[in-house]
Short mmCIF file of C-alpha atoms in Angstrom, two decimals:
data_model
loop_
_atom_site.label_atom_id
_atom_site.label_comp_id
_atom_site.label_asym_id
_atom_site.label_seq_id
_atom_site.Cartn_x
_atom_site.Cartn_y
_atom_site.Cartn_z
CA MET A 1279 -37.57 12.65 -40.31
CA ILE A 1280 -34.47 12.92 -38.09
CA ASN A 1281 -35.08 13.86 -34.46
CA LEU A 1282 -32.30 16.39 -33.88
CA LYS A 1283 -32.69 16.25 -30.09
CA LYS A 1284 -32.22 12.49 -30.00
CA LEU A 1285 -29.35 12.65 -32.48
CA SER A 1286 -27.49 15.22 -30.39
CA LEU A 1287 -28.01 13.08 -27.28
CA ILE A 1288 -26.60 10.01 -29.06
CA LEU A 1289 -23.57 12.03 -30.15
CA LEU A 1290 -23.10 13.27 -26.58
CA LEU A 1291 -23.21 9.69 -25.29
CA SER A 1292 -20.63 8.49 -27.80
CA VAL A 1293 -18.30 11.39 -26.99
CA ALA A 1294 -18.58 10.72 -23.25
CA THR A 1295 -17.90 7.01 -23.73
CA SER A 1296 -14.89 7.56 -25.99
CA ALA A 1297 -13.54 10.22 -23.64
CA PHE A 1298 -13.64 7.73 -20.77
CA ALA A 1299 -11.88 5.10 -22.88
CA GLN A 1300 -9.12 7.55 -23.74
CA ASP A 1301 -8.57 8.44 -20.07
CA LYS A 1302 -7.85 4.94 -18.77
CA ASN A 1303 -4.31 6.00 -17.84
CA ALA A 1304 -5.40 9.29 -16.29
CA LYS A 1305 -5.27 9.97 -12.56
CA TYR A 1306 -8.78 10.19 -11.12
CA VAL A 1307 -9.60 12.15 -8.00
CA LEU A 1308 -13.34 11.47 -7.69
CA VAL A 1309 -15.67 8.67 -8.74
CA MET A 1310 -19.40 8.46 -8.04
CA HIS A 1311 -22.36 6.16 -8.54
CA GLY A 1312 -26.08 6.81 -8.43
CA GLY A 1313 -27.24 3.21 -8.26
CA ALA A 1314 -27.18 0.06 -10.38
CA GLY A 1315 -30.02 -2.07 -11.69
CA THR A 1316 -32.35 -2.68 -14.60
CA ILE A 1317 -31.48 0.61 -16.26
CA LEU A 1318 -32.37 0.20 -19.92
CA LYS A 1319 -32.14 2.84 -22.62
CA LYS A 1320 -35.48 1.73 -24.06
CA ASN A 1321 -37.16 2.69 -20.77
CA MET A 1322 -35.47 6.09 -20.53
CA THR A 1323 -36.82 9.26 -22.14
CA PRO A 1324 -34.23 11.72 -23.49
CA GLU A 1325 -35.44 14.27 -20.94
CA LYS A 1326 -35.02 11.94 -17.98
CA GLU A 1327 -31.62 10.74 -19.15
CA ALA A 1328 -30.51 14.35 -19.51
CA ALA A 1329 -31.71 15.06 -15.95
CA TYR A 1330 -29.70 12.15 -14.55
CA ARG A 1331 -26.60 13.21 -16.47
CA GLU A 1332 -26.98 16.84 -15.41
CA THR A 1333 -27.34 15.97 -11.72
CA MET A 1334 -24.45 13.50 -11.77
CA THR A 1335 -22.28 16.10 -13.50
CA LYS A 1336 -23.23 18.72 -10.91
CA ALA A 1337 -22.31 16.36 -8.08
CA LEU A 1338 -18.97 15.50 -9.67
CA GLN A 1339 -18.19 19.16 -10.29
CA THR A 1340 -19.10 20.06 -6.71
CA GLY A 1341 -16.78 17.41 -5.32
CA TYR A 1342 -14.00 18.36 -7.72
CA ASP A 1343 -14.27 22.03 -6.78
CA ALA A 1344 -13.83 21.07 -3.13
CA LEU A 1345 -10.71 19.02 -3.91
CA LYS A 1346 -9.28 21.71 -6.17
CA GLY A 1347 -9.80 24.25 -3.39
CA GLY A 1348 -7.68 22.17 -1.04
CA LYS A 1349 -10.52 20.52 0.87
CA SER A 1350 -10.13 16.98 2.20
CA SER A 1351 -11.41 13.85 0.51
CA LEU A 1352 -14.01 13.60 3.30
CA ASP A 1353 -15.26 17.08 2.44
CA ALA A 1354 -15.45 16.23 -1.26
CA VAL A 1355 -17.38 13.01 -0.64
CA GLU A 1356 -19.84 14.77 1.65
CA VAL A 1357 -20.65 17.73 -0.60
CA ALA A 1358 -20.83 15.59 -3.74
CA ILE A 1359 -23.28 13.19 -2.11
CA HIS A 1360 -25.33 16.16 -0.86
CA VAL A 1361 -26.16 16.98 -4.48
CA LEU A 1362 -27.60 13.53 -5.09
CA GLU A 1363 -29.33 13.40 -1.70
CA ASP A 1364 -31.09 16.68 -2.53
CA SER A 1365 -32.33 15.33 -5.86
CA PRO A 1366 -35.56 13.29 -6.19
CA LEU A 1367 -33.91 11.23 -8.95
CA PHE A 1368 -31.85 9.02 -6.65
CA ASN A 1369 -32.73 6.63 -3.83
CA ALA A 1370 -31.11 8.72 -1.10
CA GLY A 1371 -32.31 11.71 0.88
CA LYS A 1372 -35.08 13.52 -1.01
CA GLY A 1373 -35.61 10.62 -3.41
CA ALA A 1374 -35.60 7.83 -0.80
CA VAL A 1375 -37.94 4.92 -1.46
CA PHE A 1376 -40.83 3.94 0.81
CA THR A 1377 -40.97 1.08 3.28
CA HIS A 1378 -43.96 -1.25 3.46
CA GLU A 1379 -45.43 1.04 6.13
CA GLY A 1380 -45.17 4.04 3.82
CA LYS A 1381 -42.15 5.64 5.52
CA ASN A 1382 -38.76 6.74 4.24
CA GLU A 1383 -35.95 5.13 6.26
CA MET A 1384 -32.43 6.09 5.28
CA ASP A 1385 -28.96 4.67 5.90
CA ALA A 1386 -25.52 6.16 5.25
CA ALA A 1387 -21.84 5.67 6.02
CA ILE A 1388 -18.56 7.47 5.50
CA MET A 1389 -14.97 6.34 6.07
CA ASP A 1390 -11.58 8.04 6.25
CA GLY A 1391 -8.86 6.04 4.49
CA LYS A 1392 -6.05 7.73 6.43
CA THR A 1393 -7.22 6.92 9.97
CA LEU A 1394 -9.72 4.11 9.26
CA LYS A 1395 -12.24 6.07 11.28
CA ALA A 1396 -15.83 5.61 10.16
CA GLY A 1397 -19.34 6.73 10.93
CA ALA A 1398 -22.74 5.33 9.99
CA ILE A 1399 -26.44 5.87 10.63
CA ALA A 1400 -29.36 3.56 9.93
CA GLY A 1401 -33.14 3.76 9.83
CA VAL A 1402 -33.42 7.55 10.14
CA THR A 1403 -36.49 9.42 8.93
CA VAL A 1404 -36.00 13.17 9.51
CA ILE A 1405 -32.36 13.96 8.67
CA ARG A 1406 -32.16 15.88 5.40
CA ASN A 1407 -28.63 14.75 4.53
CA PRO A 1408 -27.86 11.35 6.04
CA ILE A 1409 -24.23 11.40 4.83
CA SER A 1410 -23.59 14.39 7.09
CA ALA A 1411 -25.10 12.53 10.02
CA ALA A 1412 -22.74 9.62 9.33
CA ARG A 1413 -19.79 12.00 9.34
CA ALA A 1414 -21.00 13.57 12.59
CA VAL A 1415 -21.08 10.11 14.21
CA MET A 1416 -17.48 9.58 13.09
CA GLU A 1417 -16.17 12.96 14.22
CA LYS A 1418 -18.39 13.96 17.14
CA SER A 1419 -19.05 10.70 18.96
CA GLU A 1420 -17.16 7.71 20.31
CA HIS A 1421 -19.21 5.35 18.14
CA VAL A 1422 -19.26 4.05 14.59
CA MET A 1423 -22.98 3.44 14.06
CA MET A 1424 -26.19 4.89 15.43
CA ALA A 1425 -29.74 3.96 14.46
CA GLY A 1426 -33.31 5.18 14.54
CA LYS A 1427 -34.52 7.78 17.02
CA GLY A 1428 -31.19 7.87 18.84
CA ALA A 1429 -29.36 8.76 15.65
CA GLU A 1430 -31.92 11.49 14.93
CA THR A 1431 -31.54 12.97 18.42
CA PHE A 1432 -27.76 12.94 18.02
CA ALA A 1433 -27.99 14.60 14.57
CA LYS A 1434 -30.18 17.36 15.97
CA GLN A 1435 -27.72 17.99 18.81
CA ALA A 1436 -24.89 18.04 16.26
CA GLY A 1437 -26.63 20.91 14.44
CA LEU A 1438 -27.68 19.06 11.30
CA THR A 1439 -30.74 20.01 9.27
CA ILE A 1440 -33.86 18.21 10.51
CA VAL A 1441 -36.97 18.11 8.31
CA GLU A 1442 -40.51 16.80 8.48
CA PRO A 1443 -40.94 13.24 7.12
CA SER A 1444 -43.14 14.70 4.37
CA TYR A 1445 -40.04 16.36 2.88
CA PHE A 1446 -39.03 12.96 1.46
CA TYR A 1447 -42.33 12.27 -0.30
CA THR A 1448 -42.17 11.97 -4.08
CA GLU A 1449 -44.96 10.70 -6.30
CA ASP A 1450 -42.64 8.41 -8.29
CA ARG A 1451 -41.44 6.62 -5.15
CA TRP A 1452 -45.01 6.29 -3.84
CA ARG A 1453 -46.12 4.69 -7.09
CA GLY A 1454 -43.10 2.40 -6.88
CA LEU A 1455 -44.25 1.22 -3.47
CA GLN A 1456 -47.77 0.45 -4.73
CA GLN A 1457 -46.30 -1.52 -7.63
CA ALA A 1458 -43.98 -3.46 -5.33
CA ILE A 1459 -46.81 -4.28 -2.91
CA LYS A 1460 -48.92 -5.53 -5.81
CA GLN A 1461 -46.14 -7.74 -7.14
CA ASP A 1462 -45.40 -9.06 -3.65
CA SER A 1463 -49.05 -10.00 -3.23
CA MET A 1464 -49.11 -11.81 -6.56
CA LYS A 1465 -45.92 -13.68 -5.69
CA ALA A 1466 -47.32 -14.68 -2.31
CA VAL A 1467 -50.43 -16.15 -3.97
CA LEU A 1468 -48.29 -18.16 -6.40
CA ASP A 1469 -46.13 -19.46 -3.53
CA HIS A 1470 -48.99 -20.17 -1.14
CA ASP A 1471 -48.44 -23.94 -1.07
CA LYS A 1472 -44.74 -23.74 -0.21
CA LYS A 1473 -43.91 -25.03 3.26
CA ALA A 1474 -41.94 -22.00 4.38
CA LEU A 1475 -42.30 -18.67 2.64
CA LYS A 1476 -39.55 -16.38 3.90
CA LEU A 1477 -40.70 -13.12 5.41
CA GLY A 1478 -39.45 -9.82 4.06
CA THR A 1479 -39.38 -8.08 0.71
CA ILE A 1480 -39.94 -10.55 -2.10
CA ASN A 1481 -39.52 -8.15 -5.00
CA ARG A 1482 -36.17 -6.41 -5.20
CA ASP A 1483 -36.37 -4.65 -8.58
CA PHE A 1484 -37.42 -1.29 -7.14
CA LYS A 1485 -34.51 -0.65 -4.78
CA PHE A 1486 -31.83 0.68 -7.12
CA GLY A 1487 -30.60 4.23 -6.82
CA THR A 1488 -28.26 4.17 -3.82
CA VAL A 1489 -25.59 6.88 -4.17
CA GLY A 1490 -21.91 6.84 -3.34
CA ALA A 1491 -18.64 8.66 -3.82
CA VAL A 1492 -14.93 8.00 -3.39
CA ALA A 1493 -12.37 10.82 -3.42
CA LEU A 1494 -8.59 11.21 -3.42
CA ASP A 1495 -7.35 14.57 -2.15
CA LYS A 1496 -4.14 16.53 -2.66
CA SER A 1497 -2.61 14.98 0.45
CA GLY A 1498 -3.10 11.50 -0.98
CA ASN A 1499 -5.90 10.56 1.37
CA LEU A 1500 -8.90 8.49 0.33
CA ALA A 1501 -12.46 8.69 1.64
CA ALA A 1502 -15.62 6.80 0.71
CA GLY A 1503 -19.28 7.44 1.43
CA THR A 1504 -22.62 5.82 0.64
CA SER A 1505 -26.19 6.99 1.20
CA THR A 1506 -29.45 5.14 0.51
CA GLY A 1507 -33.16 4.87 1.11
CA GLY A 1508 -32.78 1.10 1.06
CA MET A 1509 -35.20 -1.30 -0.57
CA THR A 1510 -38.70 -0.38 -1.70
CA ASN A 1511 -41.36 -2.13 0.39
CA LYS A 1512 -38.80 -3.24 3.01
CA ARG A 1513 -40.17 -4.42 6.35
CA TYR A 1514 -39.22 -5.20 9.93
CA GLY A 1515 -36.56 -2.53 10.20
CA ARG A 1516 -34.43 -4.09 7.45
CA ILE A 1517 -30.98 -2.52 7.07
CA GLY A 1518 -28.83 -3.07 4.01
CA ASP A 1519 -25.13 -2.91 3.30
CA ALA A 1520 -24.61 0.84 2.84
CA PRO A 1521 -24.09 1.69 6.55
CA ILE A 1522 -22.10 -1.46 7.30
CA ILE A 1523 -18.38 -0.75 7.18
CA GLY A 1524 -16.65 -3.33 5.01
CA ALA A 1525 -19.86 -4.39 3.26
CA GLY A 1526 -21.10 -1.44 1.20
CA THR A 1527 -18.57 1.18 2.28
CA TYR A 1528 -14.83 1.03 2.97
CA ALA A 1529 -11.69 3.17 2.59
CA ASN A 1530 -8.05 2.48 3.31
CA ASN A 1531 -5.15 4.59 2.06
CA ALA A 1532 -3.11 1.40 1.65
CA THR A 1533 -5.51 0.06 -0.96
CA ALA A 1534 -8.68 1.85 -2.13
CA GLY A 1535 -11.95 3.53 -1.31
CA ILE A 1536 -15.08 1.57 -2.22
CA SER A 1537 -18.83 2.25 -2.36
CA GLY A 1538 -21.35 -0.37 -3.43
CA THR A 1539 -24.90 -0.34 -4.76
CA GLY A 1540 -27.16 -3.31 -5.24
CA TRP A 1541 -28.81 -6.19 -3.39
CA GLY A 1542 -27.44 -5.38 0.06
CA GLU A 1543 -27.83 -8.79 1.67
CA PHE A 1544 -25.17 -10.20 -0.67
CA TYR A 1545 -22.78 -7.32 -0.02
CA ILE A 1546 -23.10 -8.04 3.70
CA ARG A 1547 -22.64 -11.79 3.32
CA THR A 1548 -19.51 -11.38 1.19
CA VAL A 1549 -18.19 -8.35 3.12
CA LEU A 1550 -17.67 -7.09 -0.41
CA ALA A 1551 -15.93 -3.74 0.09
CA HIS A 1552 -13.38 -5.07 2.56
CA ASP A 1553 -12.88 -8.20 0.46
CA LEU A 1554 -11.88 -5.97 -2.45
CA SER A 1555 -9.40 -4.11 -0.25
CA ALA A 1556 -7.99 -7.37 1.14
CA MET A 1557 -7.44 -8.76 -2.36
CA MET A 1558 -5.42 -5.67 -3.20
CA GLU A 1559 -3.43 -5.81 0.03
CA TYR A 1560 -2.69 -9.54 0.28
CA GLN A 1561 -2.89 -10.75 -3.32
CA LYS A 1562 -1.45 -7.54 -4.78
CA LEU A 1563 -4.27 -7.31 -7.30
CA SER A 1564 -5.04 -4.05 -9.08
CA VAL A 1565 -8.21 -2.19 -8.17
CA GLN A 1566 -9.75 -3.26 -11.48
CA GLU A 1567 -8.87 -6.95 -10.98
CA ALA A 1568 -10.14 -7.00 -7.39
CA SER A 1569 -13.36 -5.23 -8.39
CA LYS A 1570 -14.14 -7.81 -11.04
CA LYS A 1571 -13.47 -10.69 -8.66
CA VAL A 1572 -15.74 -9.46 -5.86
CA ILE A 1573 -18.62 -8.75 -8.26
CA GLU A 1574 -18.17 -12.25 -9.74
CA LYS A 1575 -18.19 -13.80 -6.25
CA MET A 1576 -21.36 -11.94 -5.31
CA GLY A 1577 -22.99 -12.85 -8.63
CA LYS A 1578 -22.34 -16.57 -8.15
CA LEU A 1579 -24.31 -16.41 -4.90
CA GLY A 1580 -27.23 -14.80 -6.74
CA GLY A 1581 -26.60 -11.16 -5.91
CA ASP A 1582 -26.64 -8.24 -8.31
CA GLY A 1583 -25.40 -4.68 -8.27
CA GLY A 1584 -22.20 -2.76 -8.74
CA LEU A 1585 -19.43 -0.77 -7.13
CA ILE A 1586 -17.06 2.11 -7.61
CA ALA A 1587 -13.49 2.02 -6.37
CA LEU A 1588 -10.54 4.41 -6.43
CA ASP A 1589 -7.05 3.40 -5.37
CA LYS A 1590 -4.28 5.44 -3.75
CA ASN A 1591 -2.67 6.10 -7.16
CA GLY A 1592 -5.85 7.47 -8.75
CA HIS A 1593 -6.80 4.34 -10.69
CA VAL A 1594 -10.54 3.80 -10.95
CA ALA A 1595 -12.86 0.80 -11.27
CA MET A 1596 -16.61 0.80 -11.92
CA GLU A 1597 -17.87 -2.80 -12.03
CA PHE A 1598 -21.46 -4.05 -12.15
CA ASN A 1599 -23.40 -7.15 -13.23
CA THR A 1600 -26.70 -5.38 -13.93
CA ALA A 1601 -28.05 -3.75 -17.09
CA GLY A 1602 -26.71 -0.36 -16.05
CA MET A 1603 -25.25 1.82 -13.33
CA TYR A 1604 -25.31 5.60 -13.02
CA ARG A 1605 -21.63 6.44 -12.70
CA GLY A 1606 -19.11 9.17 -13.31
CA THR A 1607 -15.51 10.23 -12.83
CA VAL A 1608 -13.37 13.33 -12.57
CA THR A 1609 -9.68 13.39 -13.45
CA GLU A 1610 -7.17 15.55 -11.60
CA ASP A 1611 -7.38 18.14 -14.40
CA GLY A 1612 -11.17 18.38 -14.03
CA LYS A 1613 -12.34 16.24 -16.94
CA ILE A 1614 -15.80 14.84 -16.15
CA SER A 1615 -17.31 11.70 -17.69
CA VAL A 1616 -20.80 10.32 -16.93
CA GLU A 1617 -22.10 6.93 -18.06
CA ILE A 1618 -25.34 5.02 -17.50
CA TYR A 1619 -25.63 1.86 -19.57
CA LYS A 1620 -23.54 -1.31 -19.84
#
């Protein structure tokens, strides 16, 4: 017997994919990701897939409405990311993963492609929308990055919404932490006779879900932003690539806006986002060519993940070397496309 619900979902997927293929020459004004990783269709229920698609679509529409209304690319990036930060589906804001100590520590960054100004926050626990805190650092302070309690005090003084740490609790993320701790313990037992077992998070399969957006506004200005809860079971105040300008987040009107998602240590080591921009500037590569090259470079070192990039002419790239990446685009005429799998 044919499952009509599943059939309609398959048809919807094929339409979305073909629509994206037909729009390769279109001008894009907004591109977003909701994380890359081991995202397999066999592990996804139709209901959960629909929820991811619905939330991604809402975020894209929210950002597009801001751009259409004459708002800046910074505004569009911020409000679009708010939608994903307020959803428990993604590893940012409400859906942030837990550290080894059972806390939610969030990082975020935003950058203006016109001025090269940037703001970032790291290791915060009570700011409802970290991307807004990153923007406040950029616009209301003399600094680029703030961390921990200091960043939280600054955010409060800047008038941002402060919540209790319990706001970020979700049962799915808590179970994810227990699973990661269990796997770490098993791995430690297997490696007990090694001379030097490196300290930190051994298992990295639970971290995916970082969110990001890149926008191009009516004035031709680019902006990029990234927000994350980091790596499940992380310890020792670990900070990933998302808040590091040039690693997981970068924007330059001369080249492109970039937001990454994946194993952050490799994005930091390769300075991936800036490397992509530099390839475009000095080697005159297209945004698609440069995106492929930086993901290949990271992959050769052992890293995995993906990125979204949007250049000054509205050309888009969405590269990843994992099984899937939540991703979506909006063209200048408002056409939205959302994809998940390879």
